[in-house]
Coordinates of C-alpha atoms and ligand atoms in Angstrom, one line a residue:
Chain A
M186 CA 125.9 57.8 132.1
P187 CA 129.5 58.1 132.4
K188 CA 131.4 59.5 135.7
I189 CA 132.5 63.0 135.4
P190 CA 134.9 64.3 138.4
L191 CA 133.0 66.7 140.5
W192 CA 135.4 69.3 139.4
D193 CA 134.6 69.1 135.9
L194 CA 131.5 69.5 135.8
P195 CA 130.0 73.1 134.3
E196 CA 129.5 75.9 136.1
L197 CA 126.0 76.0 136.5
P198 CA 124.0 79.6 136.2
K199 CA 122.6 80.6 139.4
N200 CA 119.4 80.0 140.9
Q201 CA 118.5 76.9 138.0
L202 CA 119.0 73.3 138.0
P203 CA 120.9 71.7 135.9
P204 CA 118.5 70.0 133.2
H205 CA 118.6 67.0 134.3
L206 CA 117.2 67.4 137.8
Y207 CA 114.7 69.7 136.2
L208 CA 113.1 67.6 133.9
Q209 CA 112.4 65.2 136.7
K210 CA 111.1 68.2 138.3
T211 CA 108.5 69.2 136.0
R212 CA 108.2 66.0 133.8
V213 CA 106.4 62.9 134.3
F214 CA 108.4 60.4 132.1
C215 CA 106.2 57.6 130.5
N216 CA 108.4 54.5 129.8
N217 CA 107.4 51.4 128.8
D218 CA 107.0 49.6 131.9
A219 CA 106.0 52.2 134.7
P220 CA 106.0 56.0 135.0
T221 CA 108.5 57.4 137.0
H222 CA 109.1 61.2 138.7
T223 CA 105.2 61.4 139.1
E224 CA 105.2 62.9 142.8
N225 CA 105.8 66.3 142.3
I226 CA 108.8 68.2 144.7
H227 CA 106.7 70.6 146.7
Y228 CA 109.4 71.1 149.8
S229 CA 111.5 75.0 149.7
G230 CA 115.1 73.4 150.5
A231 CA 114.4 70.7 148.4
Y232 CA 117.3 72.1 145.8
A233 CA 119.2 74.1 149.0
A234 CA 122.5 72.1 148.1
L235 CA 123.0 73.4 144.5
G236 CA 121.4 76.9 145.7
V237 CA 118.0 76.2 144.0
D238 CA 115.5 77.8 145.9
N239 CA 112.4 75.8 145.5
S240 CA 110.1 78.5 147.6
L241 CA 107.1 79.8 146.0
R242 CA 107.0 83.1 145.3
L243 CA 103.8 84.7 144.6
D244 CA 105.2 87.5 142.3
E245 CA 106.8 84.7 140.1
F246 CA 103.3 82.4 140.1
R247 CA 101.7 86.0 138.3
K248 CA 104.2 86.0 136.0
N249 CA 103.7 82.6 134.9
F250 CA 99.9 81.4 135.6
K251 CA 98.0 81.4 132.4
V252 CA 94.6 80.5 131.5
K253 CA 93.5 79.5 128.0
V254 CA 89.8 78.8 126.8
I255 CA 89.9 76.1 124.1
K256 CA 85.5 75.4 124.0
L257 CA 83.0 77.0 125.8
N258 CA 79.5 77.0 125.4
E259 CA 76.5 76.5 127.9
E260 CA 77.6 73.1 128.7
D261 CA 80.9 72.4 128.3
M262 CA 84.1 73.8 128.6
E263 CA 87.0 72.7 127.9
F264 CA 90.2 75.2 129.4
D265 CA 94.3 75.3 129.7
L266 CA 95.1 75.4 133.5
I267 CA 99.4 76.6 133.0
G268 CA 101.7 77.3 136.1
I269 CA 99.8 75.9 139.2
D270 CA 100.5 72.7 141.5
A271 CA 98.7 69.3 140.8
S272 CA 97.3 70.0 144.5
I273 CA 95.3 72.8 143.8
A274 CA 93.8 72.0 140.8
N275 CA 92.8 68.9 142.3
A276 CA 90.8 71.1 145.2
F277 CA 89.2 72.9 142.7
R278 CA 88.1 69.6 141.0
R279 CA 86.7 68.3 144.1
I280 CA 84.8 71.4 144.6
L281 CA 82.9 71.4 141.6
I282 CA 82.3 67.8 142.3
S283 CA 80.9 67.9 145.8
E284 CA 81.0 71.5 147.5
L285 CA 78.9 73.3 145.0
P286 CA 75.4 73.5 145.9
T287 CA 72.3 73.2 143.5
M288 CA 68.6 72.5 143.5
A289 CA 67.7 69.2 143.6
I290 CA 64.5 67.3 145.0
E291 CA 64.5 65.8 147.9
K292 CA 60.9 65.1 148.8
V293 CA 58.3 63.3 146.8
L294 CA 54.5 63.5 147.7
V295 CA 52.9 60.6 146.2
A296 CA 49.5 61.0 145.8
N297 CA 48.8 58.6 143.3
S298 CA 51.2 55.7 141.6
S299 CA 50.0 52.9 139.3
S300 CA 52.4 52.4 137.3
V301 CA 55.2 49.9 137.3
V302 CA 58.1 51.8 138.9
Q303 CA 57.3 51.5 142.6
D304 CA 57.6 54.7 144.1
E305 CA 61.1 54.4 145.9
V306 CA 62.6 53.4 142.7
L307 CA 60.6 56.7 140.4
A308 CA 61.1 59.3 143.9
Q309 CA 65.0 58.3 142.9
R310 CA 64.9 59.1 139.2
L311 CA 63.1 62.4 140.3
G312 CA 66.0 63.4 142.5
L313 CA 68.6 63.2 139.5
V314 CA 66.9 65.2 137.1
P315 CA 68.6 68.6 136.9
I316 CA 67.2 71.8 137.8
K317 CA 68.0 75.0 136.2
V318 CA 68.2 77.6 138.4
D319 CA 70.1 79.6 140.5
P320 CA 70.7 77.9 143.9
R321 CA 72.7 81.9 145.1
L322 CA 68.7 82.5 145.2
F323 CA 67.9 80.4 147.7
D324 CA 68.6 79.1 151.4
Y325 CA 69.9 75.8 152.5
M326 CA 66.9 74.1 154.7
S327 CA 68.3 73.2 158.2
E328 CA 66.1 70.6 160.5
N329 CA 63.7 72.8 162.1
D330 CA 62.9 75.2 158.8
V331 CA 59.5 75.4 157.3
P332 CA 59.7 75.0 153.4
N333 CA 59.3 78.8 152.3
Q334 CA 59.3 80.5 149.0
K335 CA 63.6 80.9 149.5
N336 CA 64.3 77.6 150.5
S337 CA 62.1 74.6 148.3
I338 CA 60.8 74.9 145.2
V339 CA 57.5 72.7 144.1
F340 CA 56.9 70.5 141.4
K341 CA 53.7 68.5 140.4
L342 CA 53.4 66.0 137.6
H343 CA 50.1 64.5 136.6
Y344 CA 50.1 62.3 134.7
K345 CA 46.8 59.7 133.0
C346 CA 47.2 57.0 130.4
D347 CA 43.9 56.5 129.8
R348 CA 42.5 53.0 129.0
G349 CA 40.9 53.2 126.1
S350 CA 43.8 54.5 124.0
G351 CA 45.3 50.9 124.6
E352 CA 48.7 52.7 124.4
R353 CA 51.3 53.0 126.1
R354 CA 52.8 56.1 127.4
T355 CA 56.4 57.6 128.3
V356 CA 56.3 60.7 131.1
Y357 CA 59.2 62.3 130.6
S358 CA 61.1 65.0 133.1
H359 CA 59.1 68.1 131.3
D360 CA 55.9 66.5 132.5
L361 CA 56.9 68.8 135.6
K362 CA 55.0 71.7 136.1
W363 CA 56.7 74.3 138.5
L364 CA 54.1 75.3 141.3
P365 CA 55.2 79.2 142.5
F366 CA 52.7 79.4 145.1
G367 CA 54.1 76.1 146.6
S368 CA 52.3 72.9 147.9
E369 CA 48.6 72.5 146.9
Y370 CA 48.6 69.6 148.8
V371 CA 46.4 69.7 152.0
L372 CA 47.9 69.0 155.5
P373 CA 46.0 65.7 156.9
T374 CA 45.8 67.7 160.5
E375 CA 43.3 70.1 158.7
S376 CA 40.4 69.8 159.1
S377 CA 38.1 70.4 155.7
S378 CA 35.0 72.2 157.8
D379 CA 37.3 75.1 158.7
S380 CA 36.5 76.9 155.3
T381 CA 37.6 80.4 157.1
S382 CA 41.4 80.7 156.0
K383 CA 43.5 79.2 153.8
P384 CA 44.4 75.6 154.8
K385 CA 47.1 74.9 155.7
T386 CA 49.3 72.2 153.1
Y387 CA 52.6 71.1 152.9
T388 CA 54.4 74.2 151.8
S389 CA 53.7 77.6 153.8
F390 CA 54.9 80.1 151.2
T391 CA 54.4 83.5 152.1
S392 CA 54.6 85.0 148.7
S393 CA 54.4 83.2 145.3
Q394 CA 57.6 82.5 143.6
D395 CA 56.9 84.2 139.9
S396 CA 56.4 87.6 142.1
L397 CA 60.0 87.6 142.8
P398 CA 62.0 89.6 140.0
E399 CA 64.3 86.6 138.9
F400 CA 61.5 84.3 137.9
A401 CA 58.9 86.9 136.5
N402 CA 59.4 86.3 133.4
N403 CA 61.8 83.3 134.1
P404 CA 60.0 79.7 134.8
I405 CA 62.0 77.7 136.8
T406 CA 62.3 74.3 134.6
V407 CA 64.3 71.0 134.4
T408 CA 66.2 69.4 132.0
P409 CA 63.9 68.3 129.4
G410 CA 63.0 65.0 127.9
I411 CA 64.5 62.6 131.2
I412 CA 62.3 59.2 130.8
I413 CA 61.1 59.2 134.7
S414 CA 58.5 56.0 134.0
K415 CA 56.0 54.4 131.7
L416 CA 52.4 53.8 131.6
G417 CA 50.5 51.6 130.5
P418 CA 46.7 51.8 130.1
G419 CA 45.3 52.8 132.9
Q420 CA 47.9 54.1 135.1
E421 CA 48.6 57.4 136.7
I422 CA 51.4 58.7 138.5
E423 CA 49.4 62.3 140.5
L424 CA 52.4 63.4 142.6
E425 CA 54.3 66.9 143.9
A426 CA 58.4 66.9 144.3
H427 CA 59.9 69.9 146.5
A428 CA 63.5 70.4 145.6
V429 CA 66.1 71.7 148.3
K430 CA 69.2 73.1 147.9
G431 CA 72.2 70.4 149.3
V432 CA 75.5 70.0 148.1
G433 CA 77.3 66.8 146.4
K434 CA 79.1 64.9 149.0
T435 CA 75.1 64.6 150.6
H436 CA 74.1 62.9 147.6
A437 CA 75.4 63.0 144.1
K438 CA 72.3 64.2 142.7
W439 CA 73.4 68.0 144.3
S440 CA 76.9 67.6 142.3
P441 CA 76.2 70.5 139.4
V442 CA 78.6 68.7 136.9
A443 CA 77.7 65.9 135.4
T444 CA 81.7 65.3 135.3
S445 CA 84.6 67.3 135.9
W446 CA 88.5 66.7 135.1
Y447 CA 91.7 67.3 134.0
R448 CA 94.8 65.6 132.7
M449 CA 98.0 66.5 132.3
L450 CA 99.5 67.6 128.7
P451 CA 101.2 65.0 127.1
E452 CA 104.6 66.0 126.4
V453 CA 106.0 63.9 122.8
I454 CA 109.7 63.9 122.0
L455 CA 111.4 62.3 119.4
L456 CA 114.7 61.9 121.0
Q457 CA 116.4 61.2 117.2
D458 CA 115.7 61.5 113.4
I459 CA 113.5 59.0 112.4
E460 CA 113.2 58.5 108.5
D461 CA 111.9 56.5 105.9
D462 CA 110.5 53.2 106.9
D463 CA 110.8 53.9 110.3
A464 CA 108.8 57.3 110.1
H465 CA 105.9 54.9 108.7
K466 CA 105.9 52.6 110.8
L467 CA 105.9 55.4 114.0
V468 CA 103.1 57.0 111.8
K469 CA 100.9 53.3 112.2
K470 CA 101.7 53.0 115.3
C471 CA 99.9 55.2 117.4
P472 CA 95.7 54.9 117.1
V473 CA 95.4 58.7 117.7
N474 CA 97.2 60.1 114.6
V475 CA 100.1 61.9 116.7
F476 CA 102.8 61.5 114.5
D477 CA 103.2 63.1 110.7
I478 CA 105.4 62.5 108.3
E479 CA 107.2 66.1 106.8
D480 CA 109.8 65.8 103.2
V481 CA 113.1 67.2 104.1
G482 CA 114.5 65.6 101.3
R483 CA 114.0 62.3 102.5
E484 CA 110.5 61.0 104.8
R485 CA 111.0 62.5 108.7
A486 CA 108.3 62.1 111.0
T487 CA 107.7 64.6 113.0
V488 CA 105.0 65.1 116.3
A489 CA 102.2 67.1 114.5
R490 CA 99.4 66.7 117.1
P491 CA 100.9 65.9 120.5
R492 CA 98.1 67.0 122.7
S493 CA 95.6 64.1 121.1
C494 CA 98.3 61.7 122.7
T495 CA 96.3 59.7 125.4
L496 CA 99.9 58.4 126.5
C497 CA 98.9 54.6 125.7
R498 CA 102.3 54.1 124.7
E499 CA 102.1 51.7 121.6
C500 CA 105.0 53.9 120.2
I501 CA 107.3 53.1 122.5
R502 CA 106.0 49.0 123.3
E503 CA 108.5 47.6 121.0
P504 CA 112.1 46.6 121.3
G505 CA 114.2 49.8 120.6
W506 CA 111.4 52.7 120.4
E507 CA 112.1 53.5 123.7
E508 CA 115.4 55.5 122.7
K509 CA 113.6 56.9 119.6
V510 CA 110.6 58.6 121.1
A511 CA 110.1 59.6 124.5
L512 CA 106.7 60.1 126.7
R513 CA 106.5 62.8 129.2
R514 CA 103.5 64.9 131.2
V515 CA 103.9 67.8 132.0
K516 CA 103.2 68.4 135.6
D517 CA 101.4 72.3 136.1
H518 CA 99.6 72.1 132.7
F519 CA 96.4 71.0 133.1
I520 CA 93.2 70.3 130.5
F521 CA 90.7 70.6 132.8
T522 CA 87.2 69.9 131.7
I523 CA 83.8 70.6 132.6
E524 CA 80.6 69.5 132.0
S525 CA 77.3 71.4 133.9
T526 CA 74.2 70.3 134.2
G527 CA 72.7 72.7 133.3
A528 CA 71.8 75.0 136.6
L529 CA 74.6 77.1 136.4
P530 CA 77.2 77.3 132.8
P531 CA 80.3 75.9 133.5
E532 CA 82.6 79.6 133.4
V533 CA 80.2 80.3 136.3
L534 CA 80.9 77.1 138.6
F535 CA 84.4 77.1 138.2
T536 CA 84.7 81.2 139.9
E537 CA 82.8 80.0 142.3
A538 CA 84.7 77.3 143.0
V539 CA 87.4 78.8 143.3
K540 CA 85.5 81.1 145.8
I541 CA 85.1 78.3 147.7
L542 CA 88.6 77.2 148.1
E543 CA 89.3 80.8 149.3
D544 CA 86.3 80.9 151.9
K545 CA 88.1 77.9 153.4
C546 CA 91.1 79.3 153.5
E547 CA 89.7 82.0 155.5
R548 CA 87.7 80.2 158.0
V549 CA 91.0 79.3 158.9
I550 CA 92.5 82.4 158.9
T551 CA 89.5 83.4 161.7
E552 CA 89.8 80.4 163.6
L553 CA 93.4 80.8 164.4
S554 CA 93.4 84.9 165.1
Chain B
M295 CA 90.7 73.4 166.8
E296 CA 94.5 73.2 167.5
H297 CA 97.1 70.9 169.6
G298 CA 100.1 70.1 170.0
S299 CA 102.7 71.1 172.7
Y300 CA 102.5 74.7 174.6
Q301 CA 105.9 75.0 175.4
D302 CA 107.6 74.4 171.7
Q303 CA 105.5 77.0 169.3
S304 CA 107.6 75.6 166.6
A305 CA 105.5 72.7 166.2
S306 CA 101.4 72.1 166.4
T307 CA 99.4 69.9 164.8
F308 CA 96.3 71.5 163.3
S309 CA 93.0 69.6 163.6
L310 CA 90.1 71.2 161.4
A311 CA 87.0 70.1 161.5
D312 CA 84.6 69.2 158.4
E313 CA 87.4 69.5 155.6
D314 CA 89.2 67.1 153.8
H315 CA 92.2 66.3 151.1
T316 CA 90.7 69.7 149.3
L317 CA 91.4 71.7 151.6
A318 CA 94.7 70.1 153.5
N319 CA 96.5 69.1 150.1
S320 CA 96.3 72.5 149.3
L321 CA 97.5 73.8 152.5
R322 CA 100.4 71.3 152.3
F323 CA 101.4 72.3 149.2
T324 CA 101.6 76.3 150.4
L325 CA 103.1 75.4 153.7
N326 CA 106.0 73.1 151.9
Q327 CA 106.4 75.9 149.8
D328 CA 107.3 78.1 152.8
P329 CA 110.9 78.5 153.5
R330 CA 110.1 78.2 157.5
V331 CA 108.6 75.3 157.3
A332 CA 111.1 71.7 158.2
L333 CA 108.2 69.6 158.0
C334 CA 104.6 69.3 157.3
G335 CA 101.9 66.8 156.2
Y336 CA 98.5 66.1 156.9
S337 CA 96.2 62.9 157.8
I338 CA 93.3 61.9 158.3
P339 CA 92.1 59.9 160.8
H340 CA 89.2 57.8 160.7
P341 CA 87.4 58.0 156.7
S342 CA 84.2 58.5 158.7
E343 CA 84.7 61.2 160.7
A344 CA 85.1 64.5 158.8
R345 CA 88.7 65.8 160.3
V346 CA 91.5 66.2 158.8
N347 CA 94.9 66.7 161.0
I348 CA 97.7 69.1 160.1
R349 CA 101.1 68.8 161.4
V350 CA 103.1 72.1 161.2
Q351 CA 106.8 72.3 162.2
T352 CA 108.8 75.0 161.6
T353 CA 112.6 75.8 161.8
G354 CA 111.5 78.8 164.8
D355 CA 108.6 80.5 164.4
P356 CA 105.4 80.0 165.7
A357 CA 103.2 76.9 164.1
N358 CA 100.7 78.7 163.6
E359 CA 101.5 82.1 162.0
V360 CA 103.0 80.0 159.3
L361 CA 99.9 78.2 158.8
K362 CA 97.7 81.4 159.2
D363 CA 100.1 83.0 156.4
S364 CA 100.2 79.8 154.0
C365 CA 96.4 80.2 153.7
Q366 CA 97.0 83.5 153.2
D367 CA 99.1 82.9 150.3
L368 CA 96.5 80.0 149.3
M369 CA 94.3 83.0 148.9
L370 CA 96.2 84.9 147.0
I371 CA 96.4 82.3 145.0
C372 CA 93.1 81.7 144.3
Q373 CA 92.2 85.5 144.0
H374 CA 94.7 85.2 140.8
V375 CA 93.3 81.9 139.7
R376 CA 90.4 84.5 139.7
S377 CA 90.3 87.3 138.1
T378 CA 92.9 85.3 135.0
F379 CA 89.9 82.5 134.5
D380 CA 87.6 85.5 134.3
Q381 CA 89.8 87.5 132.2
A382 CA 90.5 84.3 129.6
V383 CA 86.8 84.0 129.2
V384 CA 86.2 87.2 128.3
D385 CA 88.6 87.2 125.4
F386 CA 87.6 84.2 124.5
K387 CA 84.1 85.1 124.2
N388 CA 84.9 88.7 122.5
N389 CA 87.2 86.4 120.4
N390 CA 84.1 84.5 118.8
G391 CA 81.6 86.5 118.7
A392 CA 84.1 88.4 116.4
E393 CA 84.9 85.0 114.3
N394 CA 81.2 84.5 113.7
Q395 CA 80.2 87.8 112.8
Ligands
LIG231 S1 101.6 57.4 123.4 FE1 100.1 56.5 122.3 S2 99.1 57.8 121.8 FE2 101.0 58.9 122.5 S3 102.2 58.9 120.9 FE3 102.1 57.1 121.0 S4 101.3 55.8 120.7 FE4 100.2 57.8 120.0

């Protein structure tokens, strides 16, 4: 860069950064050797010497913040969060993965299991089966609580492979049957002679879950089609699985998302006109077809699909190309993806995650006052 | 949950139990954006202890007031995110419904 005497510098408009600093603040530069300017400049007085205020003004945030939904169905969702800092976007992602509650099988009472899958492995596999029920309808079960209709869901699995059939049988997750009345297994402390009252079981439901309006015509199911075990001739599995509410921090089986991630929007810029042979070379270089060729008398390369760029940096790998193509990421534009496991639709998951962050703030505020 | 110097209200370390990067990093962002803050940062003293320490040094205002305001800011941000997001989802569903017909 040539040296310019200070007094020859052009006057800057007030409260606006010079273009190169603005780029460094808002973009990650993906160079051939390493990315630079990856940090976010948070400090309110970072540009005080330039007379630029870097503090947060909520009205400004409200004006600039945008959400664009790209894809939405029962399981997946992709949307753009524009105009928010990485720390907050990351907080949402972390909450989605580890702090949103769901129901998952926690206790398995095995009455009989003669398959080759060991009981503990079987229990682990059952735990990971997603249960399709709104966790907001249930309470957490703390240590001294007894399992009741407000904090537990009970499933039964009884599957037998006949010896005579000579075939192997596969046990699937949809063979789990919901027991709205709770456990059917009687506690060993109960004497069988006592027939005056109903024998005590492993759960103490005071009413049936299917009498609740939420579940009346809407039985609780699990995600079907997941292989749990395989049975040979003569083998049998008989068990009861008790699901409780929990969060992904404790165990990944309670995580409501298969995963959730974001990436910053890629920005591909041609620093000079790339024409004819070079244009064809450039189009060939990119494995995901970011570039196109347009015909303007001569053939010229254009950036047609910057969003699909993976920042593989192939197009700037060869000497000389870094001067022609600039690869950057926009620091405050996040392409956010949520893959739900099925308990709640992804858009509900996101709003719940935002609510949890609000609750955290509220907790700190109340403790401080 | 709060410790630091009692003579000097403008610098404190807040120790939040059962919190991690999720809240601390977001608060670090909102705190840093507050012009009254001279320095702030956070650390997790030990990974197996669910606890995070947030250090706030201000240019004169009491640190706990500043932290409280930052929490308030973060809450307002969240509320705005939520309403914008809900609106975007509603718009998307309406548009798609129209396209499918
Ligand atoms: S970085 Fe890779 S994906 Fe992106 S434009 Fe260059 S070659 Fe294509």
